[in-house]
XYZ file of N, CA, C and O in Angstrom:
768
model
N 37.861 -39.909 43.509
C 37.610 -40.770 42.370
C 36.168 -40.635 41.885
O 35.944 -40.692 40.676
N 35.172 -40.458 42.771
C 33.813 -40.301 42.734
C 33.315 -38.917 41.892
O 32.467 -38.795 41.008
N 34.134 -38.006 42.490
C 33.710 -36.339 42.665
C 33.714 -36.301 40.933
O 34.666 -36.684 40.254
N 32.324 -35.708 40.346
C 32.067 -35.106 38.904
C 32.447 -33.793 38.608
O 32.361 -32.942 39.493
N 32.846 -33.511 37.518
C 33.048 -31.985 37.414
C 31.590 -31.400 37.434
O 30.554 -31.969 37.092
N 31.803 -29.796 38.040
C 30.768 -29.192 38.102
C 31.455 -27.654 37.247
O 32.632 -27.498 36.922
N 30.181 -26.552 37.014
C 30.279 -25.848 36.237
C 28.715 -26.128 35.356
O 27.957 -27.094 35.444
N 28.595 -24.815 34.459
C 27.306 -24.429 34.065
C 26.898 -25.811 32.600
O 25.869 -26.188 32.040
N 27.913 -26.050 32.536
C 28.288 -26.976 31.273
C 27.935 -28.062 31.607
O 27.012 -28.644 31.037
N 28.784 -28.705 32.886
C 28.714 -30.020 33.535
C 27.031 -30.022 34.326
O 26.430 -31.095 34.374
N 26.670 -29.314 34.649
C 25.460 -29.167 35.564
C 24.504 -29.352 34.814
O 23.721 -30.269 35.059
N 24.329 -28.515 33.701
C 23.177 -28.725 32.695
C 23.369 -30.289 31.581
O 22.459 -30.534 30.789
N 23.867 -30.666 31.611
C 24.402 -32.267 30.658
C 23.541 -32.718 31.630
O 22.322 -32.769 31.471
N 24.444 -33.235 33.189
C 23.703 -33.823 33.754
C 22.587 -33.284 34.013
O 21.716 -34.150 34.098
N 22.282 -32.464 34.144
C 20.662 -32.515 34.486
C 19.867 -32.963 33.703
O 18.855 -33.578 34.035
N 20.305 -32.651 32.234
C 19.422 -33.012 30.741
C 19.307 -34.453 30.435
O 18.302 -34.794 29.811
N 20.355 -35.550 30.842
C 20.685 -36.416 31.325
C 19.526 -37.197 32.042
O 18.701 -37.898 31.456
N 19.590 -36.946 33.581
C 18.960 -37.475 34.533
C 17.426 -37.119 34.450
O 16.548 -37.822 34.950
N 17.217 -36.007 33.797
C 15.389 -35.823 33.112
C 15.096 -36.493 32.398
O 13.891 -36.741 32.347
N 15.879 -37.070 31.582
C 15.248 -37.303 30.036
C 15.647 -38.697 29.720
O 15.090 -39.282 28.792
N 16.813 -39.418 30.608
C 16.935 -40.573 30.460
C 16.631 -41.414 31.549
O 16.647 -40.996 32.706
N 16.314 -42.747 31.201
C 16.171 -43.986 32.432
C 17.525 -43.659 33.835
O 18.658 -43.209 33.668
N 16.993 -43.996 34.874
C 18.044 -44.085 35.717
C 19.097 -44.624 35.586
O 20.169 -44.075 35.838
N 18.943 -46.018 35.087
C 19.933 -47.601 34.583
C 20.471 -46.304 33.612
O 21.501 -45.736 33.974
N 19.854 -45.890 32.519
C 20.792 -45.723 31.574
C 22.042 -44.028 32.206
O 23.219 -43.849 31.891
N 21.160 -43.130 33.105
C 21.959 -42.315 33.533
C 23.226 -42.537 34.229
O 24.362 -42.136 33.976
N 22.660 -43.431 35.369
C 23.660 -43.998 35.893
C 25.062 -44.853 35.027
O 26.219 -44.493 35.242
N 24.745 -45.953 34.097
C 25.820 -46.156 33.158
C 26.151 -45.199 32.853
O 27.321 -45.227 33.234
N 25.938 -43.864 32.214
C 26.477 -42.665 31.423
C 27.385 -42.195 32.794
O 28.502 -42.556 32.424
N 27.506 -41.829 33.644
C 27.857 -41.562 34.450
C 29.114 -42.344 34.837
O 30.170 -41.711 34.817
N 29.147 -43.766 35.221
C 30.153 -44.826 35.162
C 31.075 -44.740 34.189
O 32.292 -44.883 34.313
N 30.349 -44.460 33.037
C 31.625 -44.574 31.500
C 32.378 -43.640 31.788
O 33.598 -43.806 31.775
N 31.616 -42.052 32.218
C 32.542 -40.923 32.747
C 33.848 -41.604 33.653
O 34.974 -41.728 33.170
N 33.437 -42.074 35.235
C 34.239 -42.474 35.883
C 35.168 -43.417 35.300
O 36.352 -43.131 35.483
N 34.928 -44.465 34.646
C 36.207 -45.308 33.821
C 36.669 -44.939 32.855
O 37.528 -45.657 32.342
N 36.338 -43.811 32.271
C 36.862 -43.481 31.161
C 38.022 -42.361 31.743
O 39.154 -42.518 31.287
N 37.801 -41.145 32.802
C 38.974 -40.508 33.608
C 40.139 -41.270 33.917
O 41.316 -41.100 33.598
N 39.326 -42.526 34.902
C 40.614 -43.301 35.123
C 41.239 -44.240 33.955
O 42.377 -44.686 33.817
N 40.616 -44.310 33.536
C 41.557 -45.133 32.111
C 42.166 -44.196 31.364
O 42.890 -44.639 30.472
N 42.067 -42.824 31.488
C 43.082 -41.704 31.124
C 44.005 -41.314 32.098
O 45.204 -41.063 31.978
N 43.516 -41.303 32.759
C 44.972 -41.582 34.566
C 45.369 -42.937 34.153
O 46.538 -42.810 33.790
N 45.164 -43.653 34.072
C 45.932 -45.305 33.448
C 47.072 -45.068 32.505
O 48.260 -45.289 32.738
N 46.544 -44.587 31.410
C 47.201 -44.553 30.331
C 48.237 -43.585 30.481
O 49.390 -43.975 30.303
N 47.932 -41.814 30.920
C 48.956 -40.943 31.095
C 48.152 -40.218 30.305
O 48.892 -39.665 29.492
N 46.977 -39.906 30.092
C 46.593 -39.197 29.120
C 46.106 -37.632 30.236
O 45.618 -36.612 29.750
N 46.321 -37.773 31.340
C 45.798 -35.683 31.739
C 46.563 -35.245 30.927
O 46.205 -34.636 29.918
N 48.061 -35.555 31.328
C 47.937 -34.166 30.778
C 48.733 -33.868 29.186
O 49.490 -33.015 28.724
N 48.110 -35.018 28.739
C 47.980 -34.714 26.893
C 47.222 -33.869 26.861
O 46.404 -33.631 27.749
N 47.460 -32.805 25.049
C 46.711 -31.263 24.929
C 45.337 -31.956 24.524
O 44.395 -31.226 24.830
N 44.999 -32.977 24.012
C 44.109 -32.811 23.796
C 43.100 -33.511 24.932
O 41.931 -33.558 24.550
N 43.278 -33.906 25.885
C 42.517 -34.356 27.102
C 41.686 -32.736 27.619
O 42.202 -31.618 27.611
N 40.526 -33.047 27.961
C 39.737 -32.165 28.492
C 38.708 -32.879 29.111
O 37.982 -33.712 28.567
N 38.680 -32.476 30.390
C 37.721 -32.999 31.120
C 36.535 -32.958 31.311
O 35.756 -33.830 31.695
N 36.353 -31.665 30.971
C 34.785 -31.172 30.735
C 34.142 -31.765 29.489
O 32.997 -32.160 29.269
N 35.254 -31.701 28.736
C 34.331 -32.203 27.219
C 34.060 -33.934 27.122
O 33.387 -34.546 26.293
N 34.855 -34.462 28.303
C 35.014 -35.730 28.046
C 33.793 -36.006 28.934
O 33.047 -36.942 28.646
N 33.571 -35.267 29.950
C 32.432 -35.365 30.601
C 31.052 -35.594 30.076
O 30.170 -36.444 30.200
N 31.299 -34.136 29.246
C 29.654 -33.981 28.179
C 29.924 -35.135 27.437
O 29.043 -35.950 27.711
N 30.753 -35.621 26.592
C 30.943 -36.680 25.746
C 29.998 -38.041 26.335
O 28.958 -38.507 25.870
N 30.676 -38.400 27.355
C 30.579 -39.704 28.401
C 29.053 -39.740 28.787
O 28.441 -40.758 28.462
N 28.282 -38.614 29.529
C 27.226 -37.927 30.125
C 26.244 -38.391 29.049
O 25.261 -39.124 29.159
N 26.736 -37.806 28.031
C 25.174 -37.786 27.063
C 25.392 -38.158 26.015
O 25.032 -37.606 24.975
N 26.202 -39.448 26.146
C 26.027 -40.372 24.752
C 24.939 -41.056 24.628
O 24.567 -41.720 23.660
N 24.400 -40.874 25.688
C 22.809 -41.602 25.280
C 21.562 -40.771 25.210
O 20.395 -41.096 24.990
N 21.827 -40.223 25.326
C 20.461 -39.028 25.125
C 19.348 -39.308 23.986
O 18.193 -38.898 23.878
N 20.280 -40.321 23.023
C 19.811 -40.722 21.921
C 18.549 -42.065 22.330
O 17.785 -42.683 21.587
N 18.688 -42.108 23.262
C 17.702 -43.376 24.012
C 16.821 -43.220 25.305
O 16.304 -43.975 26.128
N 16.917 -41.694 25.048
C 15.637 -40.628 25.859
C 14.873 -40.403 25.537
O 14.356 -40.821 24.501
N 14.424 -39.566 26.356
C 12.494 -39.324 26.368
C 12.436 -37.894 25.115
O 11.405 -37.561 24.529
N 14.025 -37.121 24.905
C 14.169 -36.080 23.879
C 14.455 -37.034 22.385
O 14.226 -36.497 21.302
N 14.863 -38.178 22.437
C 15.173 -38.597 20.613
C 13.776 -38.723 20.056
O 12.729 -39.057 20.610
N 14.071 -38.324 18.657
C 12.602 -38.796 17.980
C 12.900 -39.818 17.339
O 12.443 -39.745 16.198
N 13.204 -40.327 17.443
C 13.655 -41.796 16.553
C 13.540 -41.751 15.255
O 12.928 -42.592 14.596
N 14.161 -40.701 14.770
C 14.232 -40.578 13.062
C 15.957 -40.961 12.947
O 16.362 -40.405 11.925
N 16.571 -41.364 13.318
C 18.042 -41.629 13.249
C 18.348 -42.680 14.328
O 17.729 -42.978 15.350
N 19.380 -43.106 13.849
C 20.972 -43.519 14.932
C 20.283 -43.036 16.021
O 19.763 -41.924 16.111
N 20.303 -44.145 17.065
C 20.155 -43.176 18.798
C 21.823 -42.515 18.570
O 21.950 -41.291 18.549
N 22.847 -43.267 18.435
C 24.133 -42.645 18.569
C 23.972 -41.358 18.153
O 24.480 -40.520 18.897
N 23.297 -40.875 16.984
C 23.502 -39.664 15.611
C 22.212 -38.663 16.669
O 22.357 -37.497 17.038
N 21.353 -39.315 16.869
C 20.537 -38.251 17.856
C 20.905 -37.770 19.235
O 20.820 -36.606 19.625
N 21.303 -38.753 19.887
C 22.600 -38.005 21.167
C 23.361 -37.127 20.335
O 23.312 -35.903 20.454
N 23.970 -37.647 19.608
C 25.248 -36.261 19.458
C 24.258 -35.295 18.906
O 24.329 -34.270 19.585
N 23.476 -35.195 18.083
C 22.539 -33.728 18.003
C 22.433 -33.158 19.186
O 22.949 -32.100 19.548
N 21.665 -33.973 19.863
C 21.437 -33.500 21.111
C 22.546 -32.765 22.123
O 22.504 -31.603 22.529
N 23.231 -33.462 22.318
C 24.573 -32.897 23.246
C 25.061 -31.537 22.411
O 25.219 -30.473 23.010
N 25.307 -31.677 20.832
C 25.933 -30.723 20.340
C 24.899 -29.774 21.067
O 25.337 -29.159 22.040
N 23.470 -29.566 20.680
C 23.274 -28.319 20.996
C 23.591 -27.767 22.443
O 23.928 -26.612 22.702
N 23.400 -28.948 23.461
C 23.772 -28.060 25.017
C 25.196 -27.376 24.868
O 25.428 -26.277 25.372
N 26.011 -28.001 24.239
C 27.425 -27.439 23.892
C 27.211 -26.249 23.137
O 28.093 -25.425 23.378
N 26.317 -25.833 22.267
C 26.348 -24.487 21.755
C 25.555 -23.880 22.646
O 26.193 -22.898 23.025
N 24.439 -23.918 23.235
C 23.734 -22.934 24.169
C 25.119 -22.546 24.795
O 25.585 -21.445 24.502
N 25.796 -23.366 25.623
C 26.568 -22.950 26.614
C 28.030 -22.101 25.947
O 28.849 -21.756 26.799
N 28.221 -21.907 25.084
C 29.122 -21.343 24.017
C 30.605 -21.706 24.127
O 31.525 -20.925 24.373
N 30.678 -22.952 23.916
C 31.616 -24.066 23.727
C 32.251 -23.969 21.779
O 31.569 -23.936 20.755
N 33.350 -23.953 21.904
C 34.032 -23.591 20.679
C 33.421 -24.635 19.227
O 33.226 -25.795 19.591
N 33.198 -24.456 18.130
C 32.210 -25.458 17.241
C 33.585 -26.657 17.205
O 33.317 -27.851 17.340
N 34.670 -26.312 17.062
C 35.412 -27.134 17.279
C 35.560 -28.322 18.096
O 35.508 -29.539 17.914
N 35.717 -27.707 18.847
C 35.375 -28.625 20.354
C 34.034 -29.684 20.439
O 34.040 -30.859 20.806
N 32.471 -28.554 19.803
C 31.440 -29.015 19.651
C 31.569 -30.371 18.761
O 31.099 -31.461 19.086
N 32.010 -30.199 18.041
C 32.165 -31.305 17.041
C 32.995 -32.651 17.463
O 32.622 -33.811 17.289
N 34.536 -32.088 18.220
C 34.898 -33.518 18.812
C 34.101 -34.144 19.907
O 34.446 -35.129 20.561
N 33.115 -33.535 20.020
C 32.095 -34.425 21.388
C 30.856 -34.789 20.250
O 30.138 -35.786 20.328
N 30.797 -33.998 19.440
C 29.748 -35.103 18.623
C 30.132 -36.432 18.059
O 29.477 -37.466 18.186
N 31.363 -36.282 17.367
C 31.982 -37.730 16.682
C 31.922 -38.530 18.085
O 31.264 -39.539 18.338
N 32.778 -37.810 18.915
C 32.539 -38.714 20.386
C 31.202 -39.866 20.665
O 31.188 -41.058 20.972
N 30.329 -39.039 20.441
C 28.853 -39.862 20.970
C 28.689 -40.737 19.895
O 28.643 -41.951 20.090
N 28.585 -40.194 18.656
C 28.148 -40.782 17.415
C 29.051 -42.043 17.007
O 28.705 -42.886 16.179
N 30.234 -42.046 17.697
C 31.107 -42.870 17.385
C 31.043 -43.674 18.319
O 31.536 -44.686 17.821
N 30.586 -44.074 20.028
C 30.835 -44.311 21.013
C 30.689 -46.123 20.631
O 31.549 -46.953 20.928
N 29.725 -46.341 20.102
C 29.238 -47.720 19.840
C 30.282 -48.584 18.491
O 30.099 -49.791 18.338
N 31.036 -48.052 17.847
C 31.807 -48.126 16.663
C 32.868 -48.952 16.902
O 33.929 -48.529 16.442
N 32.933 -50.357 17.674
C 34.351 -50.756 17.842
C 35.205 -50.999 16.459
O 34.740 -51.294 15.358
N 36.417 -50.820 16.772
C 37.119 -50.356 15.338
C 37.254 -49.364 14.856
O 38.028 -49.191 13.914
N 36.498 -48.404 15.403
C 36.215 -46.929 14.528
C 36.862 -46.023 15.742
O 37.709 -45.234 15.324
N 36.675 -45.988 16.898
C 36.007 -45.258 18.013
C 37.568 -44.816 18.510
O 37.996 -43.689 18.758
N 38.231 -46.077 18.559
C 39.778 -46.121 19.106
C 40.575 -45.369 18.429
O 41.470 -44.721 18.971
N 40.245 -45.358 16.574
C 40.999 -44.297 16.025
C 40.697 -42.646 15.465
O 40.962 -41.964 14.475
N 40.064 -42.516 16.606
C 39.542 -41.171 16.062
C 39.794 -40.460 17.037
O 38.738 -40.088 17.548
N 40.672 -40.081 17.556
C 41.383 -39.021 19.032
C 41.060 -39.558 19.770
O 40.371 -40.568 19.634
N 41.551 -38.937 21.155
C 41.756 -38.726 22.476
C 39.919 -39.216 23.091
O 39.367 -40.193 23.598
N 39.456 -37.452 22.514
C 38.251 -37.962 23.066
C 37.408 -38.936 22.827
O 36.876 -39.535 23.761
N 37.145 -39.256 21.463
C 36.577 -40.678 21.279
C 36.572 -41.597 21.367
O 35.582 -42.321 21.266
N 38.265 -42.096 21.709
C 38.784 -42.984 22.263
C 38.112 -43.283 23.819
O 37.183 -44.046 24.083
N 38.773 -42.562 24.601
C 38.115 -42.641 26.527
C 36.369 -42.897 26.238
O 35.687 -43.829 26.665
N 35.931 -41.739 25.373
C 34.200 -41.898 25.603
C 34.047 -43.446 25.177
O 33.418 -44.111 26.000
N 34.442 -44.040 24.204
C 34.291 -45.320 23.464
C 34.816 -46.559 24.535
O 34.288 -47.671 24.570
N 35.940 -46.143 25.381
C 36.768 -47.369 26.069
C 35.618 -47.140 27.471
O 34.921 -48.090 27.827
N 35.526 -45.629 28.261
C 34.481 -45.578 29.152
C 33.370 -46.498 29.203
O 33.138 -47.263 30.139
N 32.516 -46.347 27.858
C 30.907 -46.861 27.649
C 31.102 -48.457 27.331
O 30.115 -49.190 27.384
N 32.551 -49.045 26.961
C 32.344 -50.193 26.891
C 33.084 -51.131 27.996
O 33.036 -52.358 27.916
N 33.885 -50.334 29.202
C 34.409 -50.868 30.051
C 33.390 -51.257 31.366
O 33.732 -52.041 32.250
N 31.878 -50.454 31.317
C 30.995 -50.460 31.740
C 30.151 -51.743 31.049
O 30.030 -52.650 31.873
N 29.802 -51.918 30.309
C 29.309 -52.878 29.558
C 30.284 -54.447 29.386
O 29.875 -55.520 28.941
N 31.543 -54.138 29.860
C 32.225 -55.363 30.276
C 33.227 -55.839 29.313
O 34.067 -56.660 29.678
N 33.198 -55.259 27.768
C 33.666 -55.319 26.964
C 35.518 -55.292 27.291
O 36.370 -56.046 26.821
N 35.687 -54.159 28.237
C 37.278 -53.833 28.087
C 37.181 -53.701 30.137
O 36.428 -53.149 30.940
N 38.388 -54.544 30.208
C 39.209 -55.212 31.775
C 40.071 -54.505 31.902
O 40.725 -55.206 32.675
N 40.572 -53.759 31.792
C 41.926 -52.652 31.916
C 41.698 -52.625 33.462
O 42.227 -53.426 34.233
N 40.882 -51.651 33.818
C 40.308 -50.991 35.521
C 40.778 -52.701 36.291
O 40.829 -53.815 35.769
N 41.054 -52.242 37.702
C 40.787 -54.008 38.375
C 39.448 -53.651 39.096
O 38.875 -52.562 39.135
N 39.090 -54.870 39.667
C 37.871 -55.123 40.499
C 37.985 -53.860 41.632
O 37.324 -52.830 41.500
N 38.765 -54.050 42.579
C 39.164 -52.480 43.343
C 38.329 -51.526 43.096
O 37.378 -51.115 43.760
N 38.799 -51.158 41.963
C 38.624 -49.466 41.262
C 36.920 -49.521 40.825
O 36.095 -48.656 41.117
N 36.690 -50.645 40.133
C 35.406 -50.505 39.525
C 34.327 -50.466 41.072
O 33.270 -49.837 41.122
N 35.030 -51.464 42.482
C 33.342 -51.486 42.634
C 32.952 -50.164 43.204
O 31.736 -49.974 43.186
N 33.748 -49.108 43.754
C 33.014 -48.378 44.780
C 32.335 -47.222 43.545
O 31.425 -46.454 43.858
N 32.829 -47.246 42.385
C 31.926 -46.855 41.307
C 30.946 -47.573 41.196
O 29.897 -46.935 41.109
N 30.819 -48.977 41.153
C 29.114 -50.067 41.142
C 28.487 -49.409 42.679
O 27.340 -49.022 42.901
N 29.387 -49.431 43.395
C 28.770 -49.506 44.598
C 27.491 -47.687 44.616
O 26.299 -47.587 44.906
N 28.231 -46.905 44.290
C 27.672 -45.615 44.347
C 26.291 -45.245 43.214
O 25.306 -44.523 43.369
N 26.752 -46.110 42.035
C 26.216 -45.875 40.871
C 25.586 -47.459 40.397
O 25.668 -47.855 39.234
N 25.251 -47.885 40.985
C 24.549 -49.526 40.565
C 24.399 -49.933 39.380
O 24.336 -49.089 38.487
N 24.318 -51.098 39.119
C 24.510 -51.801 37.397
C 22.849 -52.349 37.997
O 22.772 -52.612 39.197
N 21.791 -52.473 37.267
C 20.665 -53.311 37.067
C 20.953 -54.617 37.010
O 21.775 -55.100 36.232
N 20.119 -55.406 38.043
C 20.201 -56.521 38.099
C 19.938 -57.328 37.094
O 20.066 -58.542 37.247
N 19.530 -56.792 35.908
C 18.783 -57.017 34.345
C 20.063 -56.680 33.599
O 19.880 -55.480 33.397
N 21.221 -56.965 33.070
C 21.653 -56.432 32.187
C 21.229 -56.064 31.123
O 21.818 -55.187 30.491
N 20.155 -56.624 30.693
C 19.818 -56.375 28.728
C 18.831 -55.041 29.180
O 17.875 -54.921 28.414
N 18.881 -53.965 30.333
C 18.278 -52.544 30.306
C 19.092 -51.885 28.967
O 18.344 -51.518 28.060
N 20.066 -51.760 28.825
C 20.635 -51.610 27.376
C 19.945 -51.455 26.553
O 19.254 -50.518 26.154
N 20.244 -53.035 26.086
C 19.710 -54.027 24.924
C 17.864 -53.026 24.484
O 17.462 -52.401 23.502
N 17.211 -53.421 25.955
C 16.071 -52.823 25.800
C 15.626 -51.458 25.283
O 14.577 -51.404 24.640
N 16.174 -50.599 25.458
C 16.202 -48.947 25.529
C 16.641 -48.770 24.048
O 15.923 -47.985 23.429
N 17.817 -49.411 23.235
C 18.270 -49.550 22.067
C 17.023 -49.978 20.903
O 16.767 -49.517 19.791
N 16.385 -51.089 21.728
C 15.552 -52.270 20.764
C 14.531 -51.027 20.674
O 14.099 -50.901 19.529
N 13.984 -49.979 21.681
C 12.720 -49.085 21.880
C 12.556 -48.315 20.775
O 11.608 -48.244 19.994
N 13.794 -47.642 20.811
C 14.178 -46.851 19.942
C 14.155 -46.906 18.735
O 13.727 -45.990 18.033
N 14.786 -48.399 18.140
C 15.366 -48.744 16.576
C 13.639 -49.394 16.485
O 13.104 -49.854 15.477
N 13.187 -49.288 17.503
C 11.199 -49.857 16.457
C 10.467 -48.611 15.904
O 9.413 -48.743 15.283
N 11.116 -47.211 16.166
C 10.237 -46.425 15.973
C 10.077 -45.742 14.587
O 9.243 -44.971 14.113
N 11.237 -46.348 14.114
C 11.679 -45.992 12.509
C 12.543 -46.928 11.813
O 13.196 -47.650 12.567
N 12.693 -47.079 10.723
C 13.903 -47.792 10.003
C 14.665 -46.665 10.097
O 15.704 -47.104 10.591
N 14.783 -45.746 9.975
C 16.075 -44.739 10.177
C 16.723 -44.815 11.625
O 17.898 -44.489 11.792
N 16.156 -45.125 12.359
C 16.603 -45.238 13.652
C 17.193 -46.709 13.453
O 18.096 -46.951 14.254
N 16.947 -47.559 12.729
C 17.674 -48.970 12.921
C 18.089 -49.633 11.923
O 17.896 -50.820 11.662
N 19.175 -48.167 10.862
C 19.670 -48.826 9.691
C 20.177 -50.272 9.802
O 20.294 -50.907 10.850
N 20.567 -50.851 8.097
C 21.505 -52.207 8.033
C 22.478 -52.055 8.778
O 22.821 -50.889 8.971
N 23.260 -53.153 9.454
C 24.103 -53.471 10.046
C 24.491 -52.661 11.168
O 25.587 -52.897 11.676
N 23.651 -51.590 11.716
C 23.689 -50.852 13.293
C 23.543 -51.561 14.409
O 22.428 -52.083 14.434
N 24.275 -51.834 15.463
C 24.167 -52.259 16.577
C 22.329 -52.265 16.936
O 21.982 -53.313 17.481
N 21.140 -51.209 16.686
C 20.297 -51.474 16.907
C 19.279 -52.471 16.076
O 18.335 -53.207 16.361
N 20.072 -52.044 14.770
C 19.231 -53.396 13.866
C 19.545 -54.299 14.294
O 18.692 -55.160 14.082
N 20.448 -54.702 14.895
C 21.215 -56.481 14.674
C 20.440 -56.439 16.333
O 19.923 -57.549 16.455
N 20.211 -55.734 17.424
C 19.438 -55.735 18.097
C 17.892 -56.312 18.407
O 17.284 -56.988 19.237
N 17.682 -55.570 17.158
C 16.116 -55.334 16.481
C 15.323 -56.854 16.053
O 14.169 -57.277 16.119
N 16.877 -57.478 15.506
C 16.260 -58.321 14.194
C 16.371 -59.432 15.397
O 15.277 -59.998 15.413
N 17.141 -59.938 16.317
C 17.266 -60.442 17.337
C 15.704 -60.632 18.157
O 14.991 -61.633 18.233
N 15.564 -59.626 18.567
C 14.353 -59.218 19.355
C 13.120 -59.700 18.459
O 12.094 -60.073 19.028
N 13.183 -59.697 17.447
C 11.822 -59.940 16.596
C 12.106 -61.841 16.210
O 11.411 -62.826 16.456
N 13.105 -61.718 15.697
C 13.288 -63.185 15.675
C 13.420 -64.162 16.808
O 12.898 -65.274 16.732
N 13.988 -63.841 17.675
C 13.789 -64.617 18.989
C 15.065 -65.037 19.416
O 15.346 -65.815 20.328
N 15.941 -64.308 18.495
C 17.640 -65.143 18.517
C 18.193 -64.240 19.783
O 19.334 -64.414 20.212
């Protein structure tokens, strides 16, 4: 249940990953992976054609990249992860096709309403990153803890909140109207 895919693909995400982002936030990226597999073992989704594990991996892995030490905060953290990821997906010569359903993936990950109807993969990356965040109960207690247990949640929940708020100060492009980081933003400045 634990075991990550490995390969030149999977190896370099995470590594790009665990350099460049907070631990709290690697570690969540990592978790969404794990609940997002099994919430595709839940559902029956292996062995649908469009399930892929590797891509769901990179998807899951580096939806946050956008809230690393690589975003420049001229955009969306969402819209700068998926830049980001797209390119490890082209170094590694991953089909543009493919490249692209792991970009909507990331870019979409935060989109409730949006996220669920846009395939396979955006779906798991979207249900992953928010079953971690507490949003979606599907998984039971069982299953989730020896994933908490291996991969720890911060005793701080708002490490999130924080890493988001960092980001959306460094530009108004980084924290358009009505983005999860503006409504973040405006929070944080106002005191609400």
């Amino acid at each position: 249940m634990l075991a990550l895919p490995t390969g030149p693909l999977a190896d370099a995400s995470l590594a790009l990953v665990q350099k460049s982002e907070s631990t709290p936030i690697a570690d969540h990226s990592i978790r969404s992976f794990l609940f997002a597999r099994l919430l595709a073992e839940q559902e029956g989704c292996l062995n649908d054609a469009a399930y892929d594990e590797n891509l769901l991996f990179a998807a899951c892995v580096m939806h946050d990249l956008g809230l690393g030490a690589l975003a420049a905060g001229q955009a969306r953290f969402e819209v700068e992860g998926a830049d980001l990821a797209a390119s490890v997906l082209t170094e590694h010569g991953i089909a543009a096709a493919d490249v692209d359903r792991v970009w909507e993936a990331i870019a979409l990950h935060s989109s409730l309403g949006i996220a669920d109807r846009r395939g396979l993969l955006t779906y798991l990356t979207h249900k992953g990153v928010f079953t971690d965040a507490g949003r979606f109960t599907d998984l039971g207690v069982s299953v989730l803890q020896p994933i908490y247990a291996t991969y720890p949640r911060p005793a701080d929940p708002r490490f999130m909140q924080d890493a988001i708020v960092e980001h959306a100060a460094r530009s108004p492009a980084a924290a358009p109207p009505y983005s999860i980081a503006a409504w973040y933003l405006h929070q944080r400045q106002t005191g609400g």
